[in-house]
Coordinates of C-alpha atoms and ligand atoms in Angstrom, one line a residue:
M6 CA 50.9 19.9 114.6
I7 CA 50.0 17.2 112.0
N8 CA 46.1 17.8 110.9
R9 CA 43.0 15.7 111.4
N10 CA 41.6 14.2 108.4
P11 CA 39.1 16.9 107.5
Y12 CA 37.2 13.7 106.3
I13 CA 36.9 12.8 109.6
A14 CA 35.3 15.7 111.1
N15 CA 32.3 15.5 108.3
L16 CA 31.5 12.4 110.5
K17 CA 27.9 13.8 112.0
A18 CA 27.6 11.4 114.7
G19 CA 29.0 8.0 116.3
Y20 CA 28.9 4.5 114.5
L21 CA 25.6 3.3 114.5
F22 CA 26.1 -0.1 116.8
P23 CA 28.5 1.3 119.4
E24 CA 25.5 3.7 120.4
V25 CA 22.8 1.1 120.2
A26 CA 25.5 -0.9 122.5
K27 CA 26.3 2.0 125.0
R28 CA 22.3 2.7 125.3
R29 CA 22.0 -0.7 126.2
R30 CA 25.1 -0.1 128.4
E31 CA 23.4 2.5 130.4
F32 CA 19.7 1.0 130.6
A33 CA 21.5 -2.1 132.2
A34 CA 23.4 -0.2 134.4
A35 CA 20.4 1.5 135.4
H36 CA 18.4 -1.4 135.7
P37 CA 20.9 -4.0 136.9
E38 CA 17.9 -6.7 137.9
A39 CA 16.6 -6.5 134.4
K40 CA 17.5 -9.3 131.7
V41 CA 18.4 -7.6 128.5
I42 CA 17.7 -9.6 125.2
S43 CA 19.5 -8.2 122.0
L44 CA 17.5 -8.2 118.7
G45 CA 20.0 -5.7 117.9
V46 CA 23.0 -5.8 116.0
G47 CA 23.2 -8.6 113.5
N48 CA 25.4 -10.6 115.4
T49 CA 25.6 -14.9 115.1
T50 CA 24.8 -16.7 118.6
E51 CA 24.8 -20.3 117.9
P52 CA 28.1 -22.2 117.5
I53 CA 29.5 -23.3 114.0
L54 CA 28.4 -26.4 113.5
P55 CA 30.6 -29.8 113.6
H56 CA 31.9 -29.9 110.3
I57 CA 32.7 -26.6 109.5
N58 CA 34.6 -26.2 112.9
A59 CA 36.1 -29.5 112.2
G60 CA 37.5 -27.7 108.9
L61 CA 39.0 -25.4 111.3
V62 CA 40.4 -27.2 113.3
E63 CA 42.1 -29.2 111.1
G64 CA 43.0 -25.7 109.7
A65 CA 44.9 -25.0 112.9
R66 CA 46.2 -28.2 113.8
R67 CA 47.9 -28.3 110.1
L68 CA 49.8 -25.0 111.0
G69 CA 51.8 -26.8 113.4
T70 CA 53.1 -29.3 110.9
V71 CA 56.1 -29.1 108.3
E72 CA 53.9 -30.4 105.3
G73 CA 50.7 -28.4 106.3
Y74 CA 52.6 -25.2 107.7
S75 CA 51.3 -21.9 105.2
G76 CA 52.3 -18.1 105.8
Y77 CA 51.1 -15.2 104.0
Q78 CA 48.6 -16.0 101.1
D79 CA 47.9 -12.3 99.9
E80 CA 45.4 -13.5 96.8
G81 CA 43.9 -15.9 99.2
N82 CA 43.9 -20.4 99.2
A83 CA 43.7 -20.7 95.7
D84 CA 40.9 -24.0 96.0
L85 CA 39.2 -21.9 98.1
R86 CA 38.7 -19.1 95.6
K87 CA 38.1 -21.6 92.8
K88 CA 35.0 -23.6 95.3
I89 CA 33.6 -20.2 95.6
S90 CA 33.5 -19.6 91.8
E91 CA 31.5 -22.9 91.6
V92 CA 29.4 -22.8 94.3
F93 CA 27.8 -19.8 94.2
Y94 CA 28.7 -18.4 90.6
G95 CA 28.5 -21.6 88.7
G96 CA 31.9 -21.4 87.7
K97 CA 31.8 -18.1 85.5
F98 CA 34.7 -16.4 87.5
S99 CA 38.2 -17.3 87.2
I100 CA 39.9 -17.5 90.2
D101 CA 41.6 -13.9 89.8
E102 CA 38.2 -12.5 89.6
I103 CA 37.2 -13.9 93.5
F104 CA 39.5 -12.2 95.9
I105 CA 39.2 -13.6 99.8
S106 CA 38.6 -10.9 102.7
D107 CA 39.1 -10.8 106.3
G108 CA 34.8 -10.3 105.6
S109 CA 32.6 -8.2 103.5
K110 CA 32.1 -5.3 105.6
C111 CA 36.6 -4.7 105.4
D112 CA 36.4 -4.7 101.7
I113 CA 33.6 -2.5 101.5
G114 CA 35.6 0.0 103.2
R115 CA 39.2 -1.0 101.3
L116 CA 36.8 -0.9 97.9
Q117 CA 36.5 2.7 98.3
T118 CA 39.9 3.7 97.6
L119 CA 39.2 2.5 93.7
F120 CA 37.0 5.8 93.1
G121 CA 38.1 8.1 96.4
A122 CA 37.4 11.6 97.0
G123 CA 34.9 13.1 94.6
T124 CA 33.0 10.2 93.7
K125 CA 29.3 10.9 93.1
I126 CA 27.9 8.1 95.5
A127 CA 24.0 6.6 95.5
V128 CA 22.7 4.4 98.5
Q129 CA 19.3 3.1 99.2
D130 CA 17.6 4.3 101.7
P131 CA 18.0 2.9 104.7
S132 CA 20.8 1.3 104.2
Y133 CA 23.7 -0.5 106.2
P134 CA 25.8 2.4 107.4
V135 CA 29.1 1.4 106.4
Y136 CA 28.4 2.3 102.3
V137 CA 27.6 6.1 103.9
D138 CA 30.0 6.6 106.6
G139 CA 33.1 5.0 104.2
S140 CA 32.5 7.5 101.7
V141 CA 32.3 10.4 104.6
L142 CA 35.6 8.5 105.4
T143 CA 37.3 8.5 101.7
G144 CA 36.0 12.6 101.2
A145 CA 33.6 10.9 98.4
A146 CA 30.6 12.7 100.4
G147 CA 30.9 16.1 101.9
G148 CA 29.4 17.5 105.2
W149 CA 26.1 16.6 107.0
Q150 CA 23.1 18.7 105.4
D151 CA 20.0 19.2 107.5
A152 CA 17.5 19.4 104.5
R153 CA 14.9 16.9 103.7
G154 CA 15.1 14.8 106.4
G155 CA 19.1 15.2 107.0
G156 CA 21.7 13.7 104.5
Y157 CA 25.5 13.6 103.4
A158 CA 26.5 16.2 100.5
G159 CA 27.4 14.0 97.5
I160 CA 25.1 11.6 98.4
T161 CA 22.0 10.7 96.5
Y162 CA 19.6 8.6 99.1
L163 CA 17.0 6.8 97.0
P164 CA 14.0 5.8 99.4
C165 CA 13.4 2.4 99.9
T166 CA 9.4 2.7 101.3
A167 CA 6.6 0.8 101.7
E168 CA 5.3 3.1 98.7
N169 CA 7.9 1.9 96.1
N170 CA 7.6 -2.1 98.1
F171 CA 11.2 -1.3 99.4
F172 CA 12.8 -0.8 95.5
P173 CA 14.1 2.5 94.4
N174 CA 13.4 4.9 91.9
L175 CA 16.6 4.2 89.8
E176 CA 15.5 7.6 87.6
L177 CA 17.3 9.0 90.8
I178 CA 20.3 7.8 90.4
P179 CA 23.4 10.3 88.8
R180 CA 25.4 9.7 86.0
D181 CA 28.5 8.4 86.5
S182 CA 28.2 7.3 90.2
L183 CA 29.0 4.6 92.7
I184 CA 26.0 2.9 93.9
Y185 CA 25.3 0.4 96.7
F186 CA 22.8 -1.9 96.7
C187 CA 22.4 -4.7 99.4
S188 CA 19.7 -7.7 98.5
P189 CA 18.5 -9.3 100.6
N190 CA 18.3 -5.6 102.1
N191 CA 20.0 -4.9 105.6
P192 CA 18.0 -3.2 106.8
T193 CA 14.6 -3.4 105.5
G194 CA 14.4 -7.5 104.8
A195 CA 13.7 -6.9 101.2
V196 CA 14.7 -9.5 98.7
A197 CA 15.1 -7.5 95.2
T198 CA 13.5 -9.7 92.4
R199 CA 15.2 -11.1 89.1
E200 CA 13.3 -7.6 87.1
Q201 CA 14.6 -5.4 89.6
L202 CA 17.7 -6.4 89.4
A203 CA 18.0 -6.4 85.9
A204 CA 16.9 -2.8 85.7
L205 CA 19.2 -1.9 88.1
V206 CA 21.9 -3.5 85.9
D207 CA 20.6 -1.4 82.4
A208 CA 19.8 1.4 84.6
A209 CA 23.9 1.8 85.7
I210 CA 25.2 0.6 82.5
A211 CA 23.1 3.6 80.3
K212 CA 24.2 6.1 83.1
G213 CA 27.8 4.8 83.4
C214 CA 27.6 3.8 87.0
F215 CA 29.2 1.0 88.9
I216 CA 27.4 -1.1 92.0
I217 CA 28.7 -2.6 94.8
F218 CA 26.5 -5.2 95.4
D219 CA 26.0 -6.4 99.0
A220 CA 25.4 -10.1 99.6
A221 CA 26.4 -10.9 102.4
Y222 CA 22.9 -12.4 103.5
S223 CA 21.9 -14.3 100.1
E224 CA 22.0 -17.7 101.7
F225 CA 18.7 -17.2 104.0
I226 CA 17.0 -16.7 100.5
R227 CA 14.4 -19.5 100.4
D228 CA 12.3 -18.5 97.4
S229 CA 14.0 -20.3 94.4
E230 CA 12.7 -16.9 92.0
L231 CA 15.0 -14.9 93.8
P232 CA 18.2 -14.1 92.8
K233 CA 20.7 -14.7 95.1
T234 CA 23.8 -12.7 92.9
I235 CA 23.9 -10.2 90.7
Y236 CA 25.7 -12.1 88.3
D237 CA 22.6 -13.7 87.5
I238 CA 21.7 -10.6 85.7
E239 CA 23.3 -10.9 82.3
K240 CA 26.1 -7.7 81.9
A241 CA 26.2 -7.6 85.6
A242 CA 29.9 -8.4 85.2
L243 CA 30.3 -5.1 83.0
C244 CA 29.3 -2.9 85.6
A245 CA 29.4 -4.9 89.3
I246 CA 31.5 -5.6 92.3
E247 CA 29.9 -8.7 94.8
V248 CA 31.4 -8.6 98.2
N249 CA 30.0 -11.8 100.2
S250 CA 30.8 -13.4 103.4
F251 CA 30.5 -16.2 105.6
S252 CA 29.9 -14.4 108.6
K253 CA 26.1 -15.0 108.8
P254 CA 25.4 -18.6 107.1
A255 CA 28.9 -20.1 108.7
G256 CA 28.7 -18.6 111.8
F257 CA 32.0 -16.5 111.3
T258 CA 31.1 -13.7 112.7
G259 CA 34.1 -14.0 114.7
V260 CA 36.3 -16.0 112.9
R261 CA 36.2 -13.4 109.7
L262 CA 36.3 -14.3 106.2
G263 CA 34.6 -13.4 103.2
W264 CA 35.2 -12.4 99.4
S265 CA 34.9 -9.8 96.4
V266 CA 33.9 -10.6 93.1
V267 CA 35.7 -8.0 90.7
P268 CA 35.2 -9.4 87.4
K269 CA 37.8 -8.8 84.4
Q270 CA 35.1 -7.6 82.5
L271 CA 35.1 -4.1 84.3
K272 CA 36.7 -1.2 83.3
Y273 CA 36.6 2.7 84.2
A274 CA 35.7 5.7 81.7
G275 CA 39.6 5.6 80.4
G276 CA 39.3 1.6 79.7
E277 CA 41.5 0.7 82.5
S278 CA 41.2 -2.4 84.2
V279 CA 39.2 -2.7 87.6
N280 CA 40.8 -6.0 88.7
A281 CA 44.1 -4.8 88.1
D282 CA 43.8 -1.9 90.2
W283 CA 41.7 -4.3 93.0
A284 CA 44.4 -6.8 92.7
R285 CA 47.1 -3.7 93.2
I286 CA 45.6 -2.4 96.3
A287 CA 44.7 -5.7 98.1
G288 CA 48.4 -6.4 97.4
T289 CA 49.1 -3.1 98.7
I290 CA 46.9 -2.7 102.0
F291 CA 45.7 -6.0 102.7
N292 CA 47.5 -9.2 103.6
G293 CA 45.2 -11.9 103.6
A294 CA 42.7 -13.8 105.7
S295 CA 43.6 -16.0 108.3
N296 CA 45.0 -19.5 106.9
I297 CA 43.0 -21.0 109.6
A298 CA 39.6 -19.2 108.2
Q299 CA 40.1 -20.6 104.9
A300 CA 40.3 -23.7 106.0
G301 CA 36.9 -23.6 107.6
G302 CA 35.6 -21.9 104.5
L303 CA 36.3 -24.4 102.2
A304 CA 34.6 -27.1 105.0
A305 CA 32.0 -25.0 104.7
L306 CA 31.5 -25.1 100.9
D307 CA 32.2 -28.6 100.8
E308 CA 28.5 -31.4 100.5
Q309 CA 28.3 -31.6 104.5
G310 CA 29.0 -27.8 104.6
L311 CA 26.4 -26.4 102.9
A312 CA 24.1 -28.2 104.5
E313 CA 25.2 -27.3 107.7
I314 CA 24.8 -23.6 106.0
R315 CA 21.2 -24.4 105.2
E316 CA 20.6 -26.2 108.8
L317 CA 22.1 -22.2 110.3
T318 CA 20.4 -20.4 108.7
D319 CA 16.9 -22.2 108.8
F320 CA 17.4 -21.6 112.7
Y321 CA 17.9 -17.9 112.2
L322 CA 14.5 -18.0 109.7
G323 CA 12.8 -19.6 112.6
N324 CA 13.4 -17.1 115.0
A325 CA 12.4 -14.6 112.5
K326 CA 9.0 -16.6 111.8
L327 CA 8.2 -15.6 115.9
I328 CA 9.2 -12.0 116.0
R329 CA 7.4 -11.3 112.8
A330 CA 4.3 -13.4 114.1
A331 CA 4.8 -11.7 117.6
L332 CA 4.4 -7.9 115.8
Q333 CA 2.2 -9.3 113.6
K334 CA -0.4 -10.0 116.2
L335 CA -0.1 -7.0 117.7
G336 CA -1.2 -5.4 114.4
I337 CA 2.3 -3.6 113.7
N338 CA 3.1 -3.8 109.9
C339 CA 6.4 -5.5 109.2
I340 CA 8.8 -6.8 106.1
G341 CA 11.7 -9.2 105.8
G342 CA 12.1 -12.2 108.1
E343 CA 11.2 -14.3 105.2
N344 CA 14.3 -14.7 102.7
S345 CA 16.4 -12.6 105.4
P346 CA 16.9 -12.5 109.1
Y347 CA 15.5 -8.6 109.7
I348 CA 12.4 -7.7 110.2
W349 CA 11.6 -4.2 109.5
A350 CA 9.0 -2.9 112.0
H351 CA 6.9 0.1 111.4
F352 CA 5.7 2.7 113.7
P353 CA 4.2 5.2 111.5
G354 CA 4.7 9.1 112.8
K355 CA 7.2 7.8 116.0
D356 CA 10.8 8.8 116.0
S357 CA 12.4 5.4 115.4
W358 CA 15.0 6.1 118.4
E359 CA 11.7 6.7 120.8
V360 CA 10.5 3.4 119.9
F361 CA 13.8 2.2 120.2
S362 CA 13.7 3.6 124.0
R363 CA 9.9 2.2 124.7
I364 CA 11.2 -1.2 123.6
L365 CA 13.8 -1.5 126.0
E366 CA 12.3 0.3 128.9
E367 CA 8.8 -1.7 128.1
C368 CA 10.1 -5.3 127.1
Q369 CA 13.9 -5.0 128.0
V370 CA 14.6 -6.2 124.4
V371 CA 17.1 -4.0 122.2
T372 CA 16.2 -3.2 118.6
T373 CA 17.8 -0.7 116.1
P374 CA 16.7 2.2 115.4
G375 CA 15.5 2.7 111.8
A376 CA 16.9 6.7 111.2
G377 CA 20.4 5.4 112.2
F378 CA 20.1 3.4 108.7
G379 CA 19.0 6.9 107.0
P380 CA 16.1 9.2 106.8
A381 CA 13.8 7.1 104.9
G382 CA 14.3 4.8 108.4
Q383 CA 12.6 7.6 110.6
G384 CA 9.8 5.5 111.7
F385 CA 10.7 2.1 111.4
V386 CA 12.5 -0.2 113.8
R387 CA 14.9 -3.4 113.2
F388 CA 14.7 -6.3 114.9
S389 CA 17.6 -9.1 114.2
A390 CA 17.0 -12.8 114.2
F391 CA 20.2 -13.9 115.7
G392 CA 19.6 -14.9 118.9
H393 CA 18.9 -18.2 121.1
R394 CA 15.6 -19.8 120.9
A395 CA 14.9 -19.8 124.2
D396 CA 16.3 -15.5 124.2
V397 CA 13.5 -15.3 121.0
E398 CA 10.6 -16.8 122.4
E399 CA 11.4 -15.1 125.8
A400 CA 11.4 -11.6 123.5
C401 CA 8.3 -12.4 121.7
A402 CA 6.4 -13.1 124.8
R403 CA 7.1 -9.6 126.4
L404 CA 6.6 -8.0 123.0
S405 CA 3.3 -9.6 122.8
G406 CA 2.3 -7.4 125.8
G407 CA 2.3 -4.6 123.4
G408 CA 2.9 -2.0 126.4
F409 CA 5.4 -0.1 123.8
V410 CA 3.1 0.4 121.3
Ligands
PL4_12 C1 27.7 -4.8 113.6 C2 24.5 -5.9 104.5 C3 25.5 -6.4 111.1 N1 30.0 -4.4 113.9 O1 31.3 -9.6 108.6 P1 31.4 -9.1 107.4 O2 32.0 -7.8 107.9 O3 31.5 -10.1 106.4 O4 29.9 -8.5 107.6 C4 29.4 -7.1 107.9 C5 27.8 -6.8 106.8 C6 28.5 -6.8 105.6 N2 27.2 -6.3 104.8 C7 25.7 -6.4 105.7 C8 25.7 -6.2 106.9 O5 24.3 -6.2 107.3 C9 26.8 -6.2 107.5 C10 27.1 -6.7 109.1 N3 25.8 -6.0 109.9 C11 23.8 -5.5 111.6 O6 23.8 -5.5 112.6 O7 23.6 -4.6 110.8 C12 26.4 -6.1 112.1 C13 26.8 -4.8 112.6 C14 29.6 -4.7 112.9 C15 29.3 -3.9 111.7 O8 29.7 -2.6 112.1 O9 29.4 -4.3 110.5

């Protein structure tokens, strides 16, 4: 009989979001009368806006015509790649440095094949679970260890707490490691300043590290002083890969479209090109994003599409403001929710899964327990601003009863 991949056995628990969904289902089964509202998983709820939707429809229509039909486009639509470079990076990348994906999560997983087993990993703690769980699956991380709040061997957790203003101590980053960094951050909602990102890039270059920079929430940034991409920092192309997505800004969570930037300047210790390797890997184990999704992506990046992105992200930021205000009225300290769709609420001394259960029982509102994002998430709960306005208002009214505090 064939053996199981031993790295799978290293995973300590199930993936966070299905676990939250399971507990929600169990609660709903036990309380069939309850109208449960989800402020848990960051899943978009609002319809795709008309201009972008028309781009999708037109993309589908063209596939039914001789002139408009297209098949495999492994590397992605060249017009879309060019447009991404222009809109997000001031045209500084050539189209063969922009790789279209079926979403940023999918590329975060695939990118790990560039480095392989035994790579040292550093993550913001707390962080989006895919960085850690994906590292375990590729063997970059080892088994679970209970010491110091728990964590996987081979992963350096960089605590992001109120004490350090949710930006990690860069001295903790090991030499020659792969650093996952997300800004605006999931789950804390914190956004790194230009100075902080510059310090991160300097540290990475000095220590021979690469950064995988996850900018999936960049379109929620409203403060013009805050950087939307790591490539705003000079020299970042020497040490960073950026992943991004149409999921949250355009409502493409189910459509599936994203991209990765792998600069040609990026070189391994031996001088080999990371870009060439990524083209090789992507060409081997990925067959391109849907042509329909890419047509929608092109529509999203013209003038009308960008205005719709602004409208949609404004809507979710409006939800975030309501949630934040409701929590603050109860005296709960929270950050995020201003340039980000997540609010990170602090319940000092409490277990985050217990707070999750209390909020579910008292308010029939689903959240995400902070401990699921890493050891430093203990005592926190994440509220997502993705929801219909009426549901968010109803959730805020229920929360304001405060029975769970
Ligand atoms: C639940 C920092 C959400 N099933 O849609 P994608 O693949 O382009 O984006 C995924 C993604 C990438 N980077 C960050 C993210 O936060 C997300 C989406 N995260 C959340 O609630 O934290 C959805 C999670 C989904 C999942 O596992 O990704």
